[in-house]
Short mmCIF file of C-alpha atoms in Angstrom, two decimals:
data_model
loop_
_atom_site.label_atom_id
_atom_site.label_comp_id
_atom_site.label_asym_id
_atom_site.label_seq_id
_atom_site.Cartn_x
_atom_site.Cartn_y
_atom_site.Cartn_z
CA MET Q 1111 129.09 65.51 105.93
CA CYS Q 1112 125.57 66.85 106.02
CA HIS Q 1113 123.06 64.80 108.01
CA VAL Q 1114 119.41 65.23 107.35
CA ILE Q 1115 117.69 64.77 110.64
CA VAL Q 1116 113.91 64.71 110.77
CA THR Q 1117 112.07 63.98 113.97
CA CYS Q 1118 108.39 64.27 114.85
CA ARG Q 1119 109.05 67.16 117.33
CA SER Q 1120 111.48 69.04 115.06
CA MET Q 1121 109.01 68.90 112.13
CA LEU Q 1122 106.11 69.97 114.20
CA TRP Q 1123 108.02 72.94 115.50
CA THR Q 1124 109.02 73.84 111.91
CA LEU Q 1125 105.42 73.62 110.62
CA LEU Q 1126 104.11 75.55 113.56
CA SER Q 1127 106.67 78.26 113.17
CA ILE Q 1128 105.73 78.71 109.51
CA VAL Q 1129 102.04 78.77 110.24
CA VAL Q 1130 102.48 81.43 113.09
CA ALA Q 1131 104.59 83.63 110.83
CA PHE Q 1132 102.12 83.64 107.95
CA GLY Q 1133 99.09 84.02 110.27
CA GLU Q 1134 100.56 87.09 111.93
CA LEU Q 1135 101.56 88.60 108.54
CA ILE Q 1136 98.11 88.06 107.00
CA ALA Q 1137 96.43 89.50 110.20
CA PHE Q 1138 98.72 92.57 110.00
CA MET Q 1139 97.78 93.16 106.34
CA SER Q 1140 94.10 92.66 106.87
CA THR Q 1141 91.52 95.39 107.07
CA ASP Q 1142 89.37 93.28 109.47
CA TRP Q 1143 90.71 94.61 112.74
CA LEU Q 1144 87.59 96.64 113.48
CA VAL Q 1145 84.05 96.18 112.12
CA GLY Q 1146 82.22 99.34 112.03
CA PHE Q 1147 78.48 99.99 112.65
CA PRO Q 1148 76.03 99.56 109.87
CA GLN Q 1149 76.24 102.46 107.38
CA THR Q 1150 74.96 103.36 103.80
CA PRO Q 1151 77.38 103.62 100.87
CA ASP Q 1152 79.52 106.73 101.06
CA ALA Q 1153 78.59 107.44 104.72
CA VAL Q 1154 82.11 107.24 105.88
CA PHE Q 1155 82.79 110.28 103.62
CA GLY Q 1156 79.89 112.28 105.08
CA ALA Q 1157 77.58 111.63 102.07
CA THR Q 1158 73.80 110.90 102.52
CA ALA Q 1159 73.40 108.61 99.61
CA ALA Q 1160 70.73 106.03 100.02
CA GLY Q 1161 71.64 102.42 99.70
CA GLU Q 1162 71.70 99.03 101.43
CA ALA Q 1163 73.45 99.19 104.81
CA TYR Q 1164 76.68 97.44 105.31
CA ARG Q 1165 79.54 97.32 107.86
CA PRO Q 1166 82.78 98.82 106.86
CA THR Q 1167 85.96 97.47 108.19
CA LEU Q 1168 89.19 99.24 109.34
CA GLY Q 1169 92.64 97.87 109.68
CA ILE Q 1170 95.86 99.38 111.04
CA TYR Q 1171 96.62 101.06 107.69
CA GLY Q 1172 93.91 99.87 105.45
CA ARG Q 1173 90.02 99.93 105.16
CA CYS Q 1174 87.12 98.37 103.13
CA ILE Q 1175 84.26 100.65 102.28
CA LYS Q 1176 81.38 100.62 99.83
CA LEU Q 1177 80.84 103.45 97.46
CA SER Q 1178 77.52 104.19 95.81
CA HIS Q 1179 78.95 104.08 92.29
CA LEU Q 1180 80.44 100.65 92.76
CA GLN Q 1181 78.04 97.85 91.82
CA HIS Q 1182 80.45 94.91 92.46
CA GLY Q 1183 81.26 94.77 96.15
CA VAL Q 1184 83.43 96.97 98.38
CA LEU Q 1185 86.57 98.91 97.78
CA CYS Q 1186 89.45 97.77 99.92
CA GLY Q 1187 92.92 99.36 100.17
CA PRO Q 1188 95.21 101.44 102.26
CA TYR Q 1189 93.90 104.71 103.66
CA ALA Q 1190 97.40 105.61 104.73
CA VAL Q 1191 99.74 106.26 101.87
CA HIS Q 1192 102.55 107.29 104.13
CA PHE Q 1193 103.45 106.03 107.66
CA GLY Q 1194 102.48 109.47 109.17
CA GLU Q 1195 98.97 109.09 107.86
CA ILE Q 1196 98.25 106.14 110.02
CA ALA Q 1197 95.23 106.87 112.21
CA SER Q 1198 96.95 107.68 115.52
CA GLY Q 1199 100.42 107.74 117.02
CA PHE Q 1200 99.45 104.63 119.02
CA TRP Q 1201 98.73 102.73 115.84
CA GLN Q 1202 102.00 103.92 114.43
CA ALA Q 1203 103.85 102.60 117.41
CA ALA Q 1204 101.81 99.43 117.34
CA SER Q 1205 102.59 98.91 113.67
CA ILE Q 1206 106.34 99.26 114.42
CA PHE Q 1207 106.27 96.64 117.18
CA LEU Q 1208 104.02 94.28 115.18
CA ALA Q 1209 106.15 94.67 112.05
CA ALA Q 1210 109.37 93.94 114.03
CA GLY Q 1211 107.76 90.84 115.56
CA ILE Q 1212 106.52 89.53 112.24
CA LEU Q 1213 109.96 90.15 110.72
CA LEU Q 1214 111.59 87.98 113.36
CA LEU Q 1215 108.89 85.26 112.95
CA CYS Q 1216 109.43 85.23 109.21
CA SER Q 1217 113.11 85.00 109.67
CA VAL Q 1218 112.72 82.04 112.02
CA ALA Q 1219 110.25 80.35 109.63
CA PHE Q 1220 112.85 80.68 106.86
CA ILE Q 1221 115.65 79.32 109.01
CA SER Q 1222 113.49 76.41 110.36
CA VAL Q 1223 113.36 74.86 106.92
CA PHE Q 1224 117.14 74.42 107.03
CA THR Q 1225 117.27 72.89 110.55
CA MET Q 1226 116.87 69.37 108.97
CA CYS Q 1227 120.40 69.77 107.67
CA PHE Q 1228 121.97 72.24 110.07
CA GLN Q 1229 121.34 71.98 113.75
CA SER Q 1230 123.93 74.48 115.00
CA ILE Q 1231 125.52 77.80 113.96
CA MET Q 1232 128.71 79.07 115.38
CA LYS Q 1233 128.54 76.23 117.98
CA LYS Q 1234 125.14 77.41 119.17
CA SER Q 1235 122.07 75.29 118.83
CA ILE Q 1236 119.98 76.71 115.96
CA PHE Q 1237 116.78 75.63 117.80
CA ASN Q 1238 117.78 77.54 120.94
CA VAL Q 1239 118.63 80.65 118.93
CA CYS Q 1240 115.35 80.48 117.02
CA GLY Q 1241 113.45 79.88 120.19
CA LEU Q 1242 115.01 83.03 121.73
CA LEU Q 1243 114.14 84.97 118.59
CA GLN Q 1244 110.51 83.77 118.86
CA ALA Q 1245 110.30 84.90 122.44
CA ILE Q 1246 111.60 88.22 121.60
CA ALA Q 1247 108.99 88.41 118.69
CA GLY Q 1248 106.27 87.41 121.09
CA LEU Q 1249 107.25 90.37 123.37
CA PHE Q 1250 107.08 92.76 120.39
CA LEU Q 1251 103.65 91.42 119.44
CA ILE Q 1252 102.36 91.87 122.89
CA LEU Q 1253 103.48 95.48 122.99
CA GLY Q 1254 101.81 96.02 119.64
CA LEU Q 1255 98.50 94.55 120.71
CA MET Q 1256 98.51 96.55 123.98
CA LEU Q 1257 99.15 99.75 122.15
CA TYR Q 1258 96.46 99.04 119.43
CA PRO Q 1259 93.36 99.81 121.57
CA ALA Q 1260 94.81 103.03 122.77
CA GLY Q 1261 94.28 104.43 119.29
CA TRP Q 1262 90.58 103.83 119.27
CA GLY Q 1263 89.89 107.45 120.23
CA SER Q 1264 91.26 108.81 116.91
CA ASP Q 1265 89.05 110.72 114.43
CA LYS Q 1266 89.44 107.86 111.96
CA VAL Q 1267 88.12 105.26 114.32
CA GLN Q 1268 85.27 107.49 115.44
CA LEU Q 1269 84.20 107.71 111.82
CA TYR Q 1270 83.70 104.00 111.73
CA CYS Q 1271 82.70 103.35 115.41
CA GLY Q 1272 80.84 106.44 116.40
CA GLN Q 1273 81.57 109.28 118.74
CA ASP Q 1274 81.59 107.05 121.82
CA ALA Q 1275 84.78 105.34 120.63
CA ALA Q 1276 87.67 106.12 122.95
CA PRO Q 1277 91.00 104.55 123.97
CA TYR Q 1278 90.24 100.98 125.05
CA ARG Q 1279 86.49 101.49 124.35
CA LEU Q 1280 85.08 100.27 120.99
CA GLY Q 1281 81.97 102.28 120.71
CA LEU Q 1282 79.70 100.91 118.02
CA CYS Q 1283 82.46 98.61 116.53
CA THR Q 1284 83.17 95.02 117.05
CA MET Q 1285 86.48 93.26 116.85
CA GLY Q 1286 87.31 91.63 113.50
CA TRP Q 1287 88.97 88.29 112.88
CA ALA Q 1288 92.37 89.86 112.29
CA PHE Q 1289 92.73 91.01 115.87
CA TYR Q 1290 91.79 87.62 117.22
CA THR Q 1291 94.24 85.94 114.70
CA ALA Q 1292 97.02 88.28 115.93
CA MET Q 1293 96.27 87.35 119.53
CA GLY Q 1294 96.21 83.69 118.82
CA GLY Q 1295 99.42 83.90 116.85
CA THR Q 1296 101.02 85.71 119.78
CA VAL Q 1297 100.13 82.81 122.11
CA LEU Q 1298 101.36 80.27 119.58
CA THR Q 1299 104.60 82.28 119.21
CA PHE Q 1300 105.45 81.59 122.91
CA VAL Q 1301 104.36 77.99 122.36
CA CYS Q 1302 106.87 77.69 119.53
CA ALA Q 1303 109.55 79.36 121.64
CA VAL Q 1304 109.11 76.74 124.36
CA PHE Q 1305 108.77 73.83 121.94
CA SER Q 1306 112.03 74.67 120.26
CA ALA Q 1307 113.73 73.16 123.21
CA GLN Q 1308 111.97 69.91 122.62
CA ALA Q 1309 113.08 70.05 118.94
CA GLU Q 1310 116.59 70.47 120.15
CA ILE Q 1311 116.34 67.48 122.37
CA ALA Q 1312 114.80 65.36 119.77
CA THR Q 1313 117.61 66.01 117.12
CA SER Q 1314 120.40 65.50 119.60
CA SER Q 1315 119.11 62.30 121.24
CA ASP Q 1316 121.06 59.15 121.69
CA LYS Q 1317 119.15 57.48 118.87
CA VAL Q 1318 120.20 60.15 116.48
CA GLN Q 1319 123.82 59.91 117.52
CA GLU Q 1320 123.77 56.08 117.06
CA GLU Q 1321 122.39 56.50 113.57
CA ILE Q 1322 125.02 59.08 112.68
CA GLU Q 1323 127.71 56.70 113.91
CA GLU Q 1324 126.28 54.02 111.71
CA GLY Q 1325 126.98 56.28 108.76
CA LYS Q 1326 123.41 57.15 107.81
CA SER Q 1327 122.91 60.56 106.19
CA LEU Q 1328 119.10 60.56 106.25
CA ILE Q 1329 117.77 60.02 109.76
CA CYS Q 1330 113.99 59.88 110.42
CA LEU Q 1331 112.66 59.26 113.93
CA LEU Q 1332 109.22 59.47 115.46
#
């Protein structure tokens, strides 16, 4: 018989796991990792067209620029059509680690929805398994974020950040919200990994067992 068990701690872990997964995914896809120095439209292509200065943004595989012939905002999209076109080898490695971490987080977020009905898999606590996966994902994310600044010396970054840009030195750029979101998500990933143990304790408590013995199929505890 399937017992639907909902506790405050297990629900909080589920919601936080989903938020972290989506936050990391959105950050990875964003072009706002680096905010370039003020430029005129087409400047990133070496043109000298006059226009109102703006600050282009550069992501791991995408960018946002303003072209002189566009009258309705900036043009955003991937600059790298193939994996080998990503700005530097360090960014390629970073993208692999970040993608692996995000894949694990999204898998855990999907599984967490079903933890209300299934608390174990192959006699292993599903919360403990998910917590372990989140810890591994956190390590992947840390490796990706450590490798990312090593690619700041690439020609692509110097086009946006000036010739002073070098590994672990921003030059004229500033960090965008996507980088800080990825960092915050990494911290919360480890919080989720630790909190999964509390979710396991909450769903296997004596109160839960008492209500199961009473024949209840829907169990809600604060």
